[in-house]
PDB file of N, CA and C in Angstrom:
ATOM      1  N   MET A   1     208.935 346.183  91.684  1.00 72.00           N
ATOM      2  CA  MET A   1     207.674 346.991  91.581  1.00 72.00           C
ATOM      3  C   MET A   1     207.850 348.104  92.667  1.00 72.00           C
ATOM      4  N   ASN A   2     207.533 349.322  92.368  1.00 84.00           N
ATOM      5  CA  ASN A   2     207.502 350.445  93.407  1.00 84.00           C
ATOM      6  C   ASN A   2     206.318 350.512  94.321  1.00 84.00           C
ATOM      7  N   ALA A   3     206.365 351.201  95.314  1.00 86.00           N
ATOM      8  CA  ALA A   3     205.107 351.394  96.157  1.00 86.00           C
ATOM      9  C   ALA A   3     204.023 351.964  95.570  1.00 86.00           C
ATOM     10  N   LEU A   4     204.193 352.845  94.613  1.00 90.00           N
ATOM     11  CA  LEU A   4     202.977 353.470  93.940  1.00 90.00           C
ATOM     12  C   LEU A   4     202.241 352.358  93.095  1.00 90.00           C
ATOM     13  N   GLU A   5     202.988 351.720  92.361  1.00 90.00           N
ATOM     14  CA  GLU A   5     202.390 350.589  91.562  1.00 90.00           C
ATOM     15  C   GLU A   5     201.677 349.448  92.434  1.00 90.00           C
ATOM     16  N   LYS A   6     202.385 349.133  93.701  1.00 89.00           N
ATOM     17  CA  LYS A   6     201.646 348.324  94.598  1.00 89.00           C
ATOM     18  C   LYS A   6     200.287 348.747  95.077  1.00 89.00           C
ATOM     19  N   ASN A   7     200.318 350.001  95.487  1.00 92.00           N
ATOM     20  CA  ASN A   7     199.248 350.727  95.915  1.00 92.00           C
ATOM     21  C   ASN A   7     198.056 350.780  94.868  1.00 92.00           C
ATOM     22  N   ARG A   8     198.445 350.941  93.708  1.00 94.00           N
ATOM     23  CA  ARG A   8     197.420 351.089  92.672  1.00 94.00           C
ATOM     24  C   ARG A   8     196.786 349.776  92.432  1.00 94.00           C
ATOM     25  N   LEU A   9     197.824 348.645  92.351  1.00 93.00           N
ATOM     26  CA  LEU A   9     197.225 347.302  92.160  1.00 93.00           C
ATOM     27  C   LEU A   9     196.350 346.784  93.336  1.00 93.00           C
ATOM     28  N   SER A  10     196.622 347.178  94.416  1.00 93.00           N
ATOM     29  CA  SER A  10     195.812 346.773  95.597  1.00 93.00           C
ATOM     30  C   SER A  10     194.599 347.493  95.541  1.00 93.00           C
ATOM     31  N   GLN A  11     194.439 348.788  95.176  1.00 96.00           N
ATOM     32  CA  GLN A  11     193.113 349.592  94.999  1.00 96.00           C
ATOM     33  C   GLN A  11     192.436 348.972  93.831  1.00 96.00           C
ATOM     34  N   GLU A  12     192.969 348.519  92.827  1.00 95.00           N
ATOM     35  CA  GLU A  12     192.258 347.985  91.758  1.00 95.00           C
ATOM     36  C   GLU A  12     191.685 346.641  92.255  1.00 95.00           C
ATOM     37  N   ALA A  13     192.416 345.887  92.998  1.00 95.00           N
ATOM     38  CA  ALA A  13     191.850 344.458  93.442  1.00 95.00           C
ATOM     39  C   ALA A  13     190.652 344.809  94.189  1.00 95.00           C
ATOM     40  N   ALA A  14     190.660 345.790  95.008  1.00 96.00           N
ATOM     41  CA  ALA A  14     189.607 346.195  96.142  1.00 96.00           C
ATOM     42  C   ALA A  14     188.418 346.614  95.329  1.00 96.00           C
ATOM     43  N   LEU A  15     188.673 347.369  94.253  1.00 97.00           N
ATOM     44  CA  LEU A  15     187.612 347.825  93.534  1.00 97.00           C
ATOM     45  C   LEU A  15     186.883 346.707  92.657  1.00 97.00           C
ATOM     46  N   GLN A  16     187.671 345.737  92.207  1.00 97.00           N
ATOM     47  CA  GLN A  16     187.102 344.645  91.408  1.00 97.00           C
ATOM     48  C   GLN A  16     186.318 343.627  92.275  1.00 97.00           C
ATOM     49  N   ILE A  17     186.811 343.485  93.578  1.00 97.00           N
ATOM     50  CA  ILE A  17     186.017 342.701  94.456  1.00 97.00           C
ATOM     51  C   ILE A  17     184.753 343.312  94.856  1.00 97.00           C
ATOM     52  N   LYS A  18     184.773 344.600  94.934  1.00 97.00           N
ATOM     53  CA  LYS A  18     183.438 345.327  95.147  1.00 97.00           C
ATOM     54  C   LYS A  18     182.478 345.174  93.909  1.00 97.00           C
ATOM     55  N   ALA A  19     183.051 345.257  92.741  1.00 97.00           N
ATOM     56  CA  ALA A  19     182.202 345.018  91.613  1.00 97.00           C
ATOM     57  C   ALA A  19     181.785 343.610  91.384  1.00 97.00           C
ATOM     58  N   LEU A  20     182.619 342.631  91.863  1.00 97.00           N
ATOM     59  CA  LEU A  20     182.080 341.249  91.858  1.00 97.00           C
ATOM     60  C   LEU A  20     181.030 340.993  92.764  1.00 97.00           C
ATOM     61  N   GLY A  21     180.958 341.712  93.894  1.00 97.00           N
ATOM     62  CA  GLY A  21     179.953 341.683  94.861  1.00 97.00           C
ATOM     63  C   GLY A  21     178.609 342.107  94.223  1.00 97.00           C
ATOM     64  N   GLN A  22     178.650 343.273  93.444  1.00 98.00           N
ATOM     65  CA  GLN A  22     177.506 343.766  92.749  1.00 98.00           C
ATOM     66  C   GLN A  22     176.990 342.796  91.645  1.00 98.00           C
ATOM     67  N   ILE A  23     177.978 342.167  90.995  1.00 97.00           N
ATOM     68  CA  ILE A  23     177.582 341.220  89.876  1.00 97.00           C
ATOM     69  C   ILE A  23     176.804 339.915  90.420  1.00 97.00           C
ATOM     70  N   ASP A  24     177.071 339.504  91.594  1.00 97.00           N
ATOM     71  CA  ASP A  24     176.611 338.455  92.398  1.00 97.00           C
ATOM     72  C   ASP A  24     175.270 338.717  92.699  1.00 97.00           C
ATOM     73  N   LYS A  25     175.050 339.927  93.324  1.00 98.00           N
ATOM     74  CA  LYS A  25     173.617 340.316  93.428  1.00 98.00           C
ATOM     75  C   LYS A  25     172.868 340.361  92.350  1.00 98.00           C
ATOM     76  N   TRP A  26     173.201 340.870  91.215  1.00 98.00           N
ATOM     77  CA  TRP A  26     172.502 340.890  89.969  1.00 98.00           C
ATOM     78  C   TRP A  26     172.145 339.644  89.509  1.00 98.00           C
ATOM     79  N   MET A  27     173.223 338.659  89.649  1.00 98.00           N
ATOM     80  CA  MET A  27     172.987 337.245  89.155  1.00 98.00           C
ATOM     81  C   MET A  27     171.803 336.611  90.120  1.00 98.00           C
ATOM     82  N   LYS A  28     171.726 336.911  91.274  1.00 98.00           N
ATOM     83  CA  LYS A  28     170.728 336.301  92.115  1.00 98.00           C
ATOM     84  C   LYS A  28     169.382 336.922  91.663  1.00 98.00           C
ATOM     85  N   ILE A  29     169.368 338.134  91.421  1.00 98.00           N
ATOM     86  CA  ILE A  29     168.110 338.680  90.785  1.00 98.00           C
ATOM     87  C   ILE A  29     167.615 338.100  89.632  1.00 98.00           C
ATOM     88  N   ALA A  30     168.729 337.845  88.689  1.00 98.00           N
ATOM     89  CA  ALA A  30     168.246 337.225  87.590  1.00 98.00           C
ATOM     90  C   ALA A  30     167.625 335.813  87.752  1.00 98.00           C
ATOM     91  N   LEU A  31     168.255 335.020  88.668  1.00 97.00           N
ATOM     92  CA  LEU A  31     167.791 333.746  88.956  1.00 97.00           C
ATOM     93  C   LEU A  31     166.336 333.786  89.588  1.00 97.00           C
ATOM     94  N   ALA A  32     166.081 334.855  90.476  1.00 98.00           N
ATOM     95  CA  ALA A  32     164.786 334.976  90.960  1.00 98.00           C
ATOM     96  C   ALA A  32     163.774 335.349  89.944  1.00 98.00           C
ATOM     97  N   LEU A  33     164.296 336.320  88.933  1.00 97.00           N
ATOM     98  CA  LEU A  33     163.310 336.529  87.775  1.00 97.00           C
ATOM     99  C   LEU A  33     163.007 335.157  86.866  1.00 97.00           C
ATOM    100  N   SER A  34     163.974 334.250  86.805  1.00 97.00           N
ATOM    101  CA  SER A  34     163.674 333.142  86.067  1.00 97.00           C
ATOM    102  C   SER A  34     162.761 332.207  86.940  1.00 97.00           C
ATOM    103  N   ALA A  35     162.768 332.301  88.288  1.00 97.00           N
ATOM    104  CA  ALA A  35     161.849 331.538  89.087  1.00 97.00           C
ATOM    105  C   ALA A  35     160.514 332.004  88.953  1.00 97.00           C
ATOM    106  N   VAL A  36     160.348 333.370  88.943  1.00 97.00           N
ATOM    107  CA  VAL A  36     158.894 333.872  88.724  1.00 97.00           C
ATOM    108  C   VAL A  36     158.467 333.598  87.339  1.00 97.00           C
ATOM    109  N   GLY A  37     159.312 333.494  86.326  1.00 97.00           N
ATOM    110  CA  GLY A  37     158.911 333.079  85.092  1.00 97.00           C
ATOM    111  C   GLY A  37     158.366 331.597  85.020  1.00 97.00           C
ATOM    112  N   VAL A  38     158.955 330.681  86.044  1.00 96.00           N
ATOM    113  CA  VAL A  38     158.492 329.451  86.008  1.00 96.00           C
ATOM    114  C   VAL A  38     157.102 329.268  86.617  1.00 96.00           C
ATOM    115  N   ALA A  39     156.934 330.322  87.618  1.00 94.00           N
ATOM    116  CA  ALA A  39     155.616 330.319  88.120  1.00 94.00           C
ATOM    117  C   ALA A  39     154.325 330.851  87.168  1.00 94.00           C
ATOM    118  N   PHE A  40     154.806 331.861  86.386  1.00 93.00           N
ATOM    119  CA  PHE A  40     153.989 332.344  85.377  1.00 93.00           C
ATOM    120  C   PHE A  40     153.643 331.426  84.398  1.00 93.00           C
ATOM    121  N   ALA A  41     154.599 330.747  83.741  1.00 94.00           N
ATOM    122  CA  ALA A  41     154.403 329.691  82.780  1.00 94.00           C
ATOM    123  C   ALA A  41     153.534 328.634  83.356  1.00 94.00           C
ATOM    124  N   TYR A  42     153.755 328.049  84.450  1.00 93.00           N
ATOM    125  CA  TYR A  42     152.937 327.053  85.135  1.00 93.00           C
ATOM    126  C   TYR A  42     151.390 327.410  85.229  1.00 93.00           C
ATOM    127  N   THR A  43     151.277 328.786  85.702  1.00 90.00           N
ATOM    128  CA  THR A  43     149.991 329.278  85.902  1.00 90.00           C
ATOM    129  C   THR A  43     149.323 329.441  84.490  1.00 90.00           C
ATOM    130  N   GLY A  44     150.059 329.916  83.516  1.00 91.00           N
ATOM    131  CA  GLY A  44     149.426 330.166  82.332  1.00 91.00           C
ATOM    132  C   GLY A  44     148.973 328.848  81.515  1.00 91.00           C
ATOM    133  N   TYR A  45     149.648 327.882  81.660  1.00 90.00           N
ATOM    134  CA  TYR A  45     149.515 326.631  80.919  1.00 90.00           C
ATOM    135  C   TYR A  45     148.779 325.570  81.657  1.00 90.00           C
ATOM    136  N   THR A  46     148.774 325.406  83.004  1.00 89.00           N
ATOM    137  CA  THR A  46     148.135 324.350  83.749  1.00 89.00           C
ATOM    138  C   THR A  46     146.986 324.935  84.642  1.00 89.00           C
ATOM    139  N   GLY A  47     146.719 326.173  84.746  1.00 76.00           N
ATOM    140  CA  GLY A  47     145.793 326.789  85.493  1.00 76.00           C
ATOM    141  C   GLY A  47     144.394 326.395  85.122  1.00 76.00           C
ATOM    142  N   LYS A  48     143.332 326.629  85.949  1.00 77.00           N
ATOM    143  CA  LYS A  48     142.055 326.289  85.574  1.00 77.00           C
ATOM    144  C   LYS A  48     141.557 327.063  84.219  1.00 77.00           C
ATOM    145  N   ILE A  49     142.055 328.151  84.048  1.00 80.00           N
ATOM    146  CA  ILE A  49     141.698 329.087  82.952  1.00 80.00           C
ATOM    147  C   ILE A  49     143.060 329.052  82.065  1.00 80.00           C
ATOM    148  N   PHE A  50     142.957 328.553  80.816  1.00 81.00           N
ATOM    149  CA  PHE A  50     144.255 328.751  80.115  1.00 81.00           C
ATOM    150  C   PHE A  50     144.479 330.138  79.634  1.00 81.00           C
ATOM    151  N   ASN A  51     145.736 330.718  80.041  1.00 87.00           N
ATOM    152  CA  ASN A  51     145.949 332.134  79.892  1.00 87.00           C
ATOM    153  C   ASN A  51     147.241 332.188  79.061  1.00 87.00           C
ATOM    154  N   LEU A  52     147.086 332.416  77.852  1.00 90.00           N
ATOM    155  CA  LEU A  52     148.243 332.400  77.100  1.00 90.00           C
ATOM    156  C   LEU A  52     149.134 333.601  77.383  1.00 90.00           C
ATOM    157  N   PHE A  53     148.708 334.710  77.774  1.00 91.00           N
ATOM    158  CA  PHE A  53     149.723 335.725  78.239  1.00 91.00           C
ATOM    159  C   PHE A  53     150.647 335.427  79.363  1.00 91.00           C
ATOM    160  N   PHE A  54     149.920 334.691  80.259  1.00 91.00           N
ATOM    161  CA  PHE A  54     151.002 334.249  81.355  1.00 91.00           C
ATOM    162  C   PHE A  54     151.869 333.271  80.856  1.00 91.00           C
ATOM    163  N   GLY A  55     151.514 332.474  80.064  1.00 93.00           N
ATOM    164  CA  GLY A  55     152.299 331.398  79.665  1.00 93.00           C
ATOM    165  C   GLY A  55     153.493 331.894  78.937  1.00 93.00           C
ATOM    166  N   ILE A  56     153.225 332.786  77.816  1.00 95.00           N
ATOM    167  CA  ILE A  56     154.350 333.388  77.045  1.00 95.00           C
ATOM    168  C   ILE A  56     155.241 334.177  77.794  1.00 95.00           C
ATOM    169  N   SER A  57     154.542 335.098  78.740  1.00 95.00           N
ATOM    170  CA  SER A  57     155.486 336.047  79.605  1.00 95.00           C
ATOM    171  C   SER A  57     156.223 335.257  80.547  1.00 95.00           C
ATOM    172  N   GLY A  58     155.676 334.035  80.778  1.00 96.00           N
ATOM    173  CA  GLY A  58     156.658 333.286  81.881  1.00 96.00           C
ATOM    174  C   GLY A  58     157.759 332.612  81.096  1.00 96.00           C
ATOM    175  N   ILE A  59     157.475 332.193  79.897  1.00 97.00           N
ATOM    176  CA  ILE A  59     158.736 331.629  78.949  1.00 97.00           C
ATOM    177  C   ILE A  59     159.736 332.736  78.756  1.00 97.00           C
ATOM    178  N   VAL A  60     159.279 334.011  78.456  1.00 97.00           N
ATOM    179  CA  VAL A  60     160.207 335.003  78.271  1.00 97.00           C
ATOM    180  C   VAL A  60     160.982 335.344  79.473  1.00 97.00           C
ATOM    181  N   LEU A  61     160.275 335.439  80.627  1.00 97.00           N
ATOM    182  CA  LEU A  61     161.105 335.599  81.838  1.00 97.00           C
ATOM    183  C   LEU A  61     162.023 334.519  82.130  1.00 97.00           C
ATOM    184  N   ILE A  62     161.628 333.303  81.807  1.00 98.00           N
ATOM    185  CA  ILE A  62     162.664 332.294  82.049  1.00 98.00           C
ATOM    186  C   ILE A  62     163.958 332.323  81.320  1.00 98.00           C
ATOM    187  N   LEU A  63     163.647 332.546  79.986  1.00 98.00           N
ATOM    188  CA  LEU A  63     164.881 332.802  79.151  1.00 98.00           C
ATOM    189  C   LEU A  63     165.666 333.825  79.294  1.00 98.00           C
ATOM    190  N   THR A  64     164.953 335.099  79.817  1.00 97.00           N
ATOM    191  CA  THR A  64     165.770 336.442  80.126  1.00 97.00           C
ATOM    192  C   THR A  64     166.576 336.045  81.292  1.00 97.00           C
ATOM    193  N   GLY A  65     165.892 335.532  82.309  1.00 97.00           N
ATOM    194  CA  GLY A  65     166.561 335.430  83.709  1.00 97.00           C
ATOM    195  C   GLY A  65     167.816 334.333  83.463  1.00 97.00           C
ATOM    196  N   THR A  66     167.507 333.307  82.784  1.00 97.00           N
ATOM    197  CA  THR A  66     168.561 332.282  82.649  1.00 97.00           C
ATOM    198  C   THR A  66     169.705 332.846  81.842  1.00 97.00           C
ATOM    199  N   GLY A  67     169.424 333.420  80.709  1.00 97.00           N
ATOM    200  CA  GLY A  67     170.544 333.906  80.030  1.00 97.00           C
ATOM    201  C   GLY A  67     171.262 335.117  80.691  1.00 97.00           C
ATOM    202  N   SER A  68     170.688 335.834  81.387  1.00 98.00           N
ATOM    203  CA  SER A  68     171.508 336.817  82.177  1.00 98.00           C
ATOM    204  C   SER A  68     172.248 336.299  83.376  1.00 98.00           C
ATOM    205  N   ALA A  69     171.662 335.204  83.939  1.00 97.00           N
ATOM    206  CA  ALA A  69     172.417 334.622  84.990  1.00 97.00           C
ATOM    207  C   ALA A  69     173.728 333.829  84.419  1.00 97.00           C
ATOM    208  N   VAL A  70     173.593 333.326  83.334  1.00 98.00           N
ATOM    209  CA  VAL A  70     174.647 332.723  82.642  1.00 98.00           C
ATOM    210  C   VAL A  70     175.770 333.781  82.200  1.00 98.00           C
ATOM    211  N   VAL A  71     175.319 334.947  81.729  1.00 98.00           N
ATOM    212  CA  VAL A  71     176.382 336.014  81.458  1.00 98.00           C
ATOM    213  C   VAL A  71     177.014 336.543  82.648  1.00 98.00           C
ATOM    214  N   PHE A  72     176.259 336.782  83.796  1.00 98.00           N
ATOM    215  CA  PHE A  72     176.860 337.203  85.144  1.00 98.00           C
ATOM    216  C   PHE A  72     177.611 336.258  85.580  1.00 98.00           C
ATOM    217  N   ASN A  73     177.411 334.970  85.428  1.00 97.00           N
ATOM    218  CA  ASN A  73     178.285 333.809  85.987  1.00 97.00           C
ATOM    219  C   ASN A  73     179.631 333.949  85.323  1.00 97.00           C
ATOM    220  N   LEU A  74     179.604 334.038  83.991  1.00 98.00           N
ATOM    221  CA  LEU A  74     180.813 334.190  83.263  1.00 98.00           C
ATOM    222  C   LEU A  74     181.548 335.397  83.605  1.00 98.00           C
ATOM    223  N   GLY A  75     181.062 336.504  83.909  1.00 97.00           N
ATOM    224  CA  GLY A  75     181.776 337.587  84.583  1.00 97.00           C
ATOM    225  C   GLY A  75     182.158 337.630  85.841  1.00 97.00           C
ATOM    226  N   LEU A  76     181.520 336.774  86.631  1.00 97.00           N
ATOM    227  CA  LEU A  76     181.992 336.486  88.028  1.00 97.00           C
ATOM    228  C   LEU A  76     183.387 335.510  87.889  1.00 97.00           C
ATOM    229  N   ARG A  77     183.361 334.591  87.116  1.00 98.00           N
ATOM    230  CA  ARG A  77     184.399 333.685  87.066  1.00 98.00           C
ATOM    231  C   ARG A  77     185.586 334.374  86.426  1.00 98.00           C
ATOM    232  N   ASN A  78     185.447 335.122  85.362  1.00 97.00           N
ATOM    233  CA  ASN A  78     186.436 335.790  84.879  1.00 97.00           C
ATOM    234  C   ASN A  78     187.200 336.935  85.773  1.00 97.00           C
ATOM    235  N   GLY A  79     186.155 337.649  86.452  1.00 97.00           N
ATOM    236  CA  GLY A  79     186.647 338.594  87.433  1.00 97.00           C
ATOM    237  C   GLY A  79     187.452 338.064  88.612  1.00 97.00           C
ATOM    238  N   ARG A  80     186.897 336.932  88.996  1.00 97.00           N
ATOM    239  CA  ARG A  80     187.614 336.255  90.350  1.00 97.00           C
ATOM    240  C   ARG A  80     189.060 335.818  89.869  1.00 97.00           C
ATOM    241  N   ARG A  81     189.184 335.489  88.707  1.00 97.00           N
ATOM    242  CA  ARG A  81     190.370 334.968  87.939  1.00 97.00           C
ATOM    243  C   ARG A  81     191.369 336.123  87.837  1.00 97.00           C
ATOM    244  N   ASN A  82     190.792 337.340  87.338  1.00 96.00           N
ATOM    245  CA  ASN A  82     191.594 338.450  87.406  1.00 96.00           C
ATOM    246  C   ASN A  82     192.090 338.943  88.722  1.00 96.00           C
ATOM    247  N   VAL A  83     191.158 338.977  89.575  1.00 96.00           N
ATOM    248  CA  VAL A  83     191.588 339.524  91.032  1.00 96.00           C
ATOM    249  C   VAL A  83     192.694 338.430  91.557  1.00 96.00           C
ATOM    250  N   GLU A  84     192.476 337.191  91.310  1.00 96.00           N
ATOM    251  CA  GLU A  84     193.583 336.344  91.865  1.00 96.00           C
ATOM    252  C   GLU A  84     194.988 336.466  91.129  1.00 96.00           C
ATOM    253  N   LYS A  85     194.965 336.928  89.892  1.00 95.00           N
ATOM    254  CA  LYS A  85     196.143 337.197  89.225  1.00 95.00           C
ATOM    255  C   LYS A  85     196.766 338.457  89.786  1.00 95.00           C
ATOM    256  N   ILE A  86     196.050 339.379  90.144  1.00 94.00           N
ATOM    257  CA  ILE A  86     196.480 340.650  90.825  1.00 94.00           C
ATOM    258  C   ILE A  86     197.065 340.440  92.081  1.00 94.00           C
ATOM    259  N   LEU A  87     196.251 339.627  92.860  1.00 93.00           N
ATOM    260  CA  LEU A  87     196.763 339.330  94.362  1.00 93.00           C
ATOM    261  C   LEU A  87     198.078 338.419  94.164  1.00 93.00           C
ATOM    262  N   ASN A  88     198.134 337.528  93.265  1.00 93.00           N
ATOM    263  CA  ASN A  88     199.402 336.626  93.019  1.00 93.00           C
ATOM    264  C   ASN A  88     200.494 337.496  92.729  1.00 93.00           C
ATOM    265  N   LEU A  89     200.232 338.425  91.793  1.00 91.00           N
ATOM    266  CA  LEU A  89     201.295 339.371  91.529  1.00 91.00           C
ATOM    267  C   LEU A  89     201.983 340.164  92.716  1.00 91.00           C
ATOM    268  N   LEU A  90     200.927 340.730  93.431  1.00 90.00           N
ATOM    269  CA  LEU A  90     201.408 341.475  94.718  1.00 90.00           C
ATOM    270  C   LEU A  90     202.145 340.399  95.753  1.00 90.00           C
ATOM    271  N   GLU A  91     201.554 339.241  95.816  1.00 89.00           N
ATOM    272  CA  GLU A  91     202.273 338.274  96.624  1.00 89.00           C
ATOM    273  C   GLU A  91     203.638 337.865  96.195  1.00 89.00           C
ATOM    274  N   MET A  92     203.762 337.800  95.015  1.00 87.00           N
ATOM    275  CA  MET A  92     205.184 337.373  94.328  1.00 87.00           C
ATOM    276  C   MET A  92     206.191 338.499  94.668  1.00 87.00           C
ATOM    277  N   ASP A  93     205.569 339.931  94.637  1.00 79.00           N
ATOM    278  CA  ASP A  93     206.643 340.875  94.783  1.00 79.00           C
ATOM    279  C   ASP A  93     206.895 341.025  96.366  1.00 79.00           C
ATOM    280  N   LYS A  94     206.218 340.533  97.264  1.00 73.00           N
ATOM    281  CA  LYS A  94     206.569 340.559  98.513  1.00 73.00           C
ATOM    282  C   LYS A  94     207.693 339.730  98.879  1.00 73.00           C
ATOM    283  N   SER A  95     207.846 338.585  98.226  1.00 64.00           N
ATOM    284  CA  SER A  95     208.790 337.664  98.471  1.00 64.00           C
ATOM    285  C   SER A  95     210.058 337.832  97.822  1.00 64.00           C
TER     286      SER A  95
END
């Protein structure tokens, strides 16, 4: 592997690590959205005044947040595996 390919691979790994950081932030936001959904659903169904709007919107937020977090987690896992492969390839070439 020549120096240009090594440089390109190391830049690609750096960009993917940066993207993984962004995906991690989005996953935390999705989990927070899910937690807000739990609060909405709890308020809507067990509050002093039965409020169907809060209950239904809470359930929608829970499902949306949880589903998004699952997809983001899958992307993080696959992305980390990909970065590991790139770094292993660079490490194998050094020796």
